[in-house]
Coordinates of N, CA, C and O in Angstrom, one line a residue:
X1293 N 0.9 -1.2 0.0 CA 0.0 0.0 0.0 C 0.9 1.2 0.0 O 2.0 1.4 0.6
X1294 N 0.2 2.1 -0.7 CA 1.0 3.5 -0.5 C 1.3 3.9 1.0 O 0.5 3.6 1.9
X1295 N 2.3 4.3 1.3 CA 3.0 5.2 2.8 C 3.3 4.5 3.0 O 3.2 4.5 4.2
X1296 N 3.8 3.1 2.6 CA 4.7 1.9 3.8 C 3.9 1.1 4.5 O 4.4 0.5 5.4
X1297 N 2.4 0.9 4.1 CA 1.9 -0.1 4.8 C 1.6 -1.1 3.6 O 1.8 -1.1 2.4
X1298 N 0.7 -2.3 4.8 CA 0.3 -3.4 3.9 C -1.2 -3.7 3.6 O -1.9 -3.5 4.6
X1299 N -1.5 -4.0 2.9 CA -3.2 -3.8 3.2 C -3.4 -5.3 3.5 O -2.8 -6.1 2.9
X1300 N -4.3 -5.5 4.4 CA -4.6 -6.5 4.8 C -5.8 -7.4 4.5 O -6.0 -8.6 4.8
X1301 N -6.9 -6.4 3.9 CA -8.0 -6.6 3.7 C -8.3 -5.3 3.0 O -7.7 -4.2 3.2
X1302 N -9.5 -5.6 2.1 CA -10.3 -4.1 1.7 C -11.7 -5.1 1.2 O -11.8 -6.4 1.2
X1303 N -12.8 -3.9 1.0 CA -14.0 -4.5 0.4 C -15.0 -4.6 1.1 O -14.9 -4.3 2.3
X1304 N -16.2 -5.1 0.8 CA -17.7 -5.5 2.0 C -17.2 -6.1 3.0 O -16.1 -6.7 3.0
X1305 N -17.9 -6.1 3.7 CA -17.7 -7.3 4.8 C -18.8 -8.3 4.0 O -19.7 -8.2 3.1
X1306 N -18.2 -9.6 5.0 CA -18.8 -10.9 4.3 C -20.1 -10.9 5.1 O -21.1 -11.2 4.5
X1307 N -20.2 -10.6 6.4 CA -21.3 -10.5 7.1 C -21.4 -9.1 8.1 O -20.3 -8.5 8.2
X1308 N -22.2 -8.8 8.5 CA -22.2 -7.6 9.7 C -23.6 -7.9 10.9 O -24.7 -8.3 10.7
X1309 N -22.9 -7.7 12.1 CA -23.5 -7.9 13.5 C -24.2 -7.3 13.9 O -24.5 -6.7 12.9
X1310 N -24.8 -6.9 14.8 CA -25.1 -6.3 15.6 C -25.6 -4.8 15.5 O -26.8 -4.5 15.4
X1311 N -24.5 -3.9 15.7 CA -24.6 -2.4 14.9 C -23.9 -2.2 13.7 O -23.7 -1.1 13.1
X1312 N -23.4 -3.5 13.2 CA -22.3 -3.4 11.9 C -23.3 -3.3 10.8 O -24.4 -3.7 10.8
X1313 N -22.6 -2.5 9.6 CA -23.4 -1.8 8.6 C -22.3 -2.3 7.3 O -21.1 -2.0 7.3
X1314 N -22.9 -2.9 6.6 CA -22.0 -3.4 5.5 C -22.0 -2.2 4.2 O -22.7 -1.9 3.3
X1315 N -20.5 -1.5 4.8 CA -19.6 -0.6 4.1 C -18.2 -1.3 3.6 O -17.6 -2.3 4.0
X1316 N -17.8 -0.2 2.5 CA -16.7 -0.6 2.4 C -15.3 -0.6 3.4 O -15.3 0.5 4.0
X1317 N -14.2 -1.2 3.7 CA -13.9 -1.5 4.6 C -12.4 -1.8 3.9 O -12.2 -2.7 3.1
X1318 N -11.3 -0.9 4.3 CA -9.9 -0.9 4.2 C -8.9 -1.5 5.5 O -9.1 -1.0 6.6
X1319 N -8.2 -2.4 5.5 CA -7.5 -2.1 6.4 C -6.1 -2.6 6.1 O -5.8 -3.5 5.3
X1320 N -5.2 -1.7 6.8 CA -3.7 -1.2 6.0 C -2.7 -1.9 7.8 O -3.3 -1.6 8.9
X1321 N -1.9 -2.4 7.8 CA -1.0 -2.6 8.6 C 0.2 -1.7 8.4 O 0.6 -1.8 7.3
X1322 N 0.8 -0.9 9.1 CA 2.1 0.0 9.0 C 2.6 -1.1 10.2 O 2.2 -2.1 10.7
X1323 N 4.2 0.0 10.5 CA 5.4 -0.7 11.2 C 4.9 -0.1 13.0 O 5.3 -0.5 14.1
X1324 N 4.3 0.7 12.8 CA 4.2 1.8 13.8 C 2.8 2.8 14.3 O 2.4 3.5 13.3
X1325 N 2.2 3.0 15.0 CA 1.8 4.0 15.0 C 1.8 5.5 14.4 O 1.0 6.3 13.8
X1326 N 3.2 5.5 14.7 CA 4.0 6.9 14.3 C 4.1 6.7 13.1 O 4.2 7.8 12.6
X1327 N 4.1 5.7 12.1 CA 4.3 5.2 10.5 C 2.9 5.5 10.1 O 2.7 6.1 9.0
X1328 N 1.9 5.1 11.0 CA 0.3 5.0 9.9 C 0.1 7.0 10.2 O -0.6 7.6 9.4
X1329 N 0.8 7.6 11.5 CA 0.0 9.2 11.3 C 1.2 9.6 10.2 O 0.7 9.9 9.1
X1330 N 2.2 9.6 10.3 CA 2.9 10.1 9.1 C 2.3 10.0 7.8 O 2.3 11.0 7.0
X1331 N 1.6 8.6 7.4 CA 0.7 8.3 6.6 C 0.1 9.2 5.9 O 0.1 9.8 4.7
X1332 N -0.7 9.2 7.2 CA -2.2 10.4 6.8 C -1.7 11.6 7.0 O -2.6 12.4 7.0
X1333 N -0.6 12.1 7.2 CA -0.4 13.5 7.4 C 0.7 14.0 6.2 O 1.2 15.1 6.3
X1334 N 1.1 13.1 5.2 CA 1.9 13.2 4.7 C 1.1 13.9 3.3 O -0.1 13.6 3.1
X1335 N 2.1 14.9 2.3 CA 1.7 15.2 1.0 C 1.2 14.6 0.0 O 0.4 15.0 -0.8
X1336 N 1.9 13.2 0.0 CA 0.9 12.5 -1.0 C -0.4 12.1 -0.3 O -1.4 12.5 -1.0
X1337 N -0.7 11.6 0.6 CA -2.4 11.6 1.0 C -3.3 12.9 0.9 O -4.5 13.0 0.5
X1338 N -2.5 13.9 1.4 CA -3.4 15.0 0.6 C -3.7 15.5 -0.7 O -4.6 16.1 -1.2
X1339 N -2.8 15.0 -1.2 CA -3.3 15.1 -2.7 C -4.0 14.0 -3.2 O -4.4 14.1 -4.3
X1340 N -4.4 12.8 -2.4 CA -5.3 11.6 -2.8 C -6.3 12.9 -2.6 O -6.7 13.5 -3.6
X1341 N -6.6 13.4 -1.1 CA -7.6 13.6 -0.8 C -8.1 14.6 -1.9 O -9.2 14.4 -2.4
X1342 N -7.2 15.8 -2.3 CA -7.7 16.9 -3.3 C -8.3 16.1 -4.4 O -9.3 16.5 -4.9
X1343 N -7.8 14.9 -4.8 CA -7.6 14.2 -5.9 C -9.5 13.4 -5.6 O -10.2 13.4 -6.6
X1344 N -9.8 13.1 -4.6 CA -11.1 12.2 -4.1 C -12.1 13.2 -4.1 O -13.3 12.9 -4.2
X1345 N -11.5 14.8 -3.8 CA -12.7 16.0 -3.1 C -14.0 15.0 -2.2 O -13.6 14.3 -1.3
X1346 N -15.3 15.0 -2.5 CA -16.1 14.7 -1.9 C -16.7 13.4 -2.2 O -17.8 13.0 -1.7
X1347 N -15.7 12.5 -3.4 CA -16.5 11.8 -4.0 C -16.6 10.2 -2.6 O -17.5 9.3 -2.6
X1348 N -15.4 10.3 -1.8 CA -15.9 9.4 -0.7 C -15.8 9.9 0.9 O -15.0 10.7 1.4
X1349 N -17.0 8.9 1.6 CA -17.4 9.4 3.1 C -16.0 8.6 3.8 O -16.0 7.3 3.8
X1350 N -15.0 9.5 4.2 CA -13.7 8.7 5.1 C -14.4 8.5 6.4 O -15.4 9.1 6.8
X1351 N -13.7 7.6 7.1 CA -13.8 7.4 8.5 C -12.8 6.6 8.6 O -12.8 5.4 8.5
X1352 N -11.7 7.5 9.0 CA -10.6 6.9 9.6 C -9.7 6.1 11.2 O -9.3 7.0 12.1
X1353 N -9.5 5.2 11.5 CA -9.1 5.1 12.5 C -7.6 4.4 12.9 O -7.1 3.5 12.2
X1354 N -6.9 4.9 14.0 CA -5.5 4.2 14.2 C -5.5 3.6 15.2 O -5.5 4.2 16.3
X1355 N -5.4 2.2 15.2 CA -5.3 1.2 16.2 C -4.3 0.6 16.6 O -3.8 0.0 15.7
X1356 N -3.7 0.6 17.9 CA -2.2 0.1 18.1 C -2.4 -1.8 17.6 O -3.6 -2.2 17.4
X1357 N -1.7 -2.5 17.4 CA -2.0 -3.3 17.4 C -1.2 -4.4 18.3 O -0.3 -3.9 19.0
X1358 N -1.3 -5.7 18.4 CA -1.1 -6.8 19.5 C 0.3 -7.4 19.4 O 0.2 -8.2 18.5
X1359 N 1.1 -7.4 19.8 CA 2.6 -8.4 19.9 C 2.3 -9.7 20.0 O 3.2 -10.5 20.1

């Protein structure tokens, strides 16, 4: 994936629970926390974003993840 991560998954969910709402659904593994905000804070993502303007609803989140 662009910025140094790996994508791990993208696409529908195969099912959804409870309050889950079957959207599209990215998920990117980086080396770091500090790797995935660099990420999103970095020049080339903003120019995705200029590049996307309004055409998608983001909802982004950073999750430490498990050793």
């Amino acid at each position: 994936a662009a910025g140094g991560g790996k994508t791990l998954a993208r696409g529908l969910p195969a099912a959804a629970f409870d309050n889950g709402i079957i959207q599209r659904v990215v998920v990117v593994e980086f080396e770091s926390v500090d790797a995935a905000i660099a990420c999103h804070e970095s020049a080339a993502y903003k120019r995705a974003l200029e590049a996307l303007g309004n055409a998608v609803d983001r909802d982004m989140r950073i999750v430490e993840g498990l050793e």
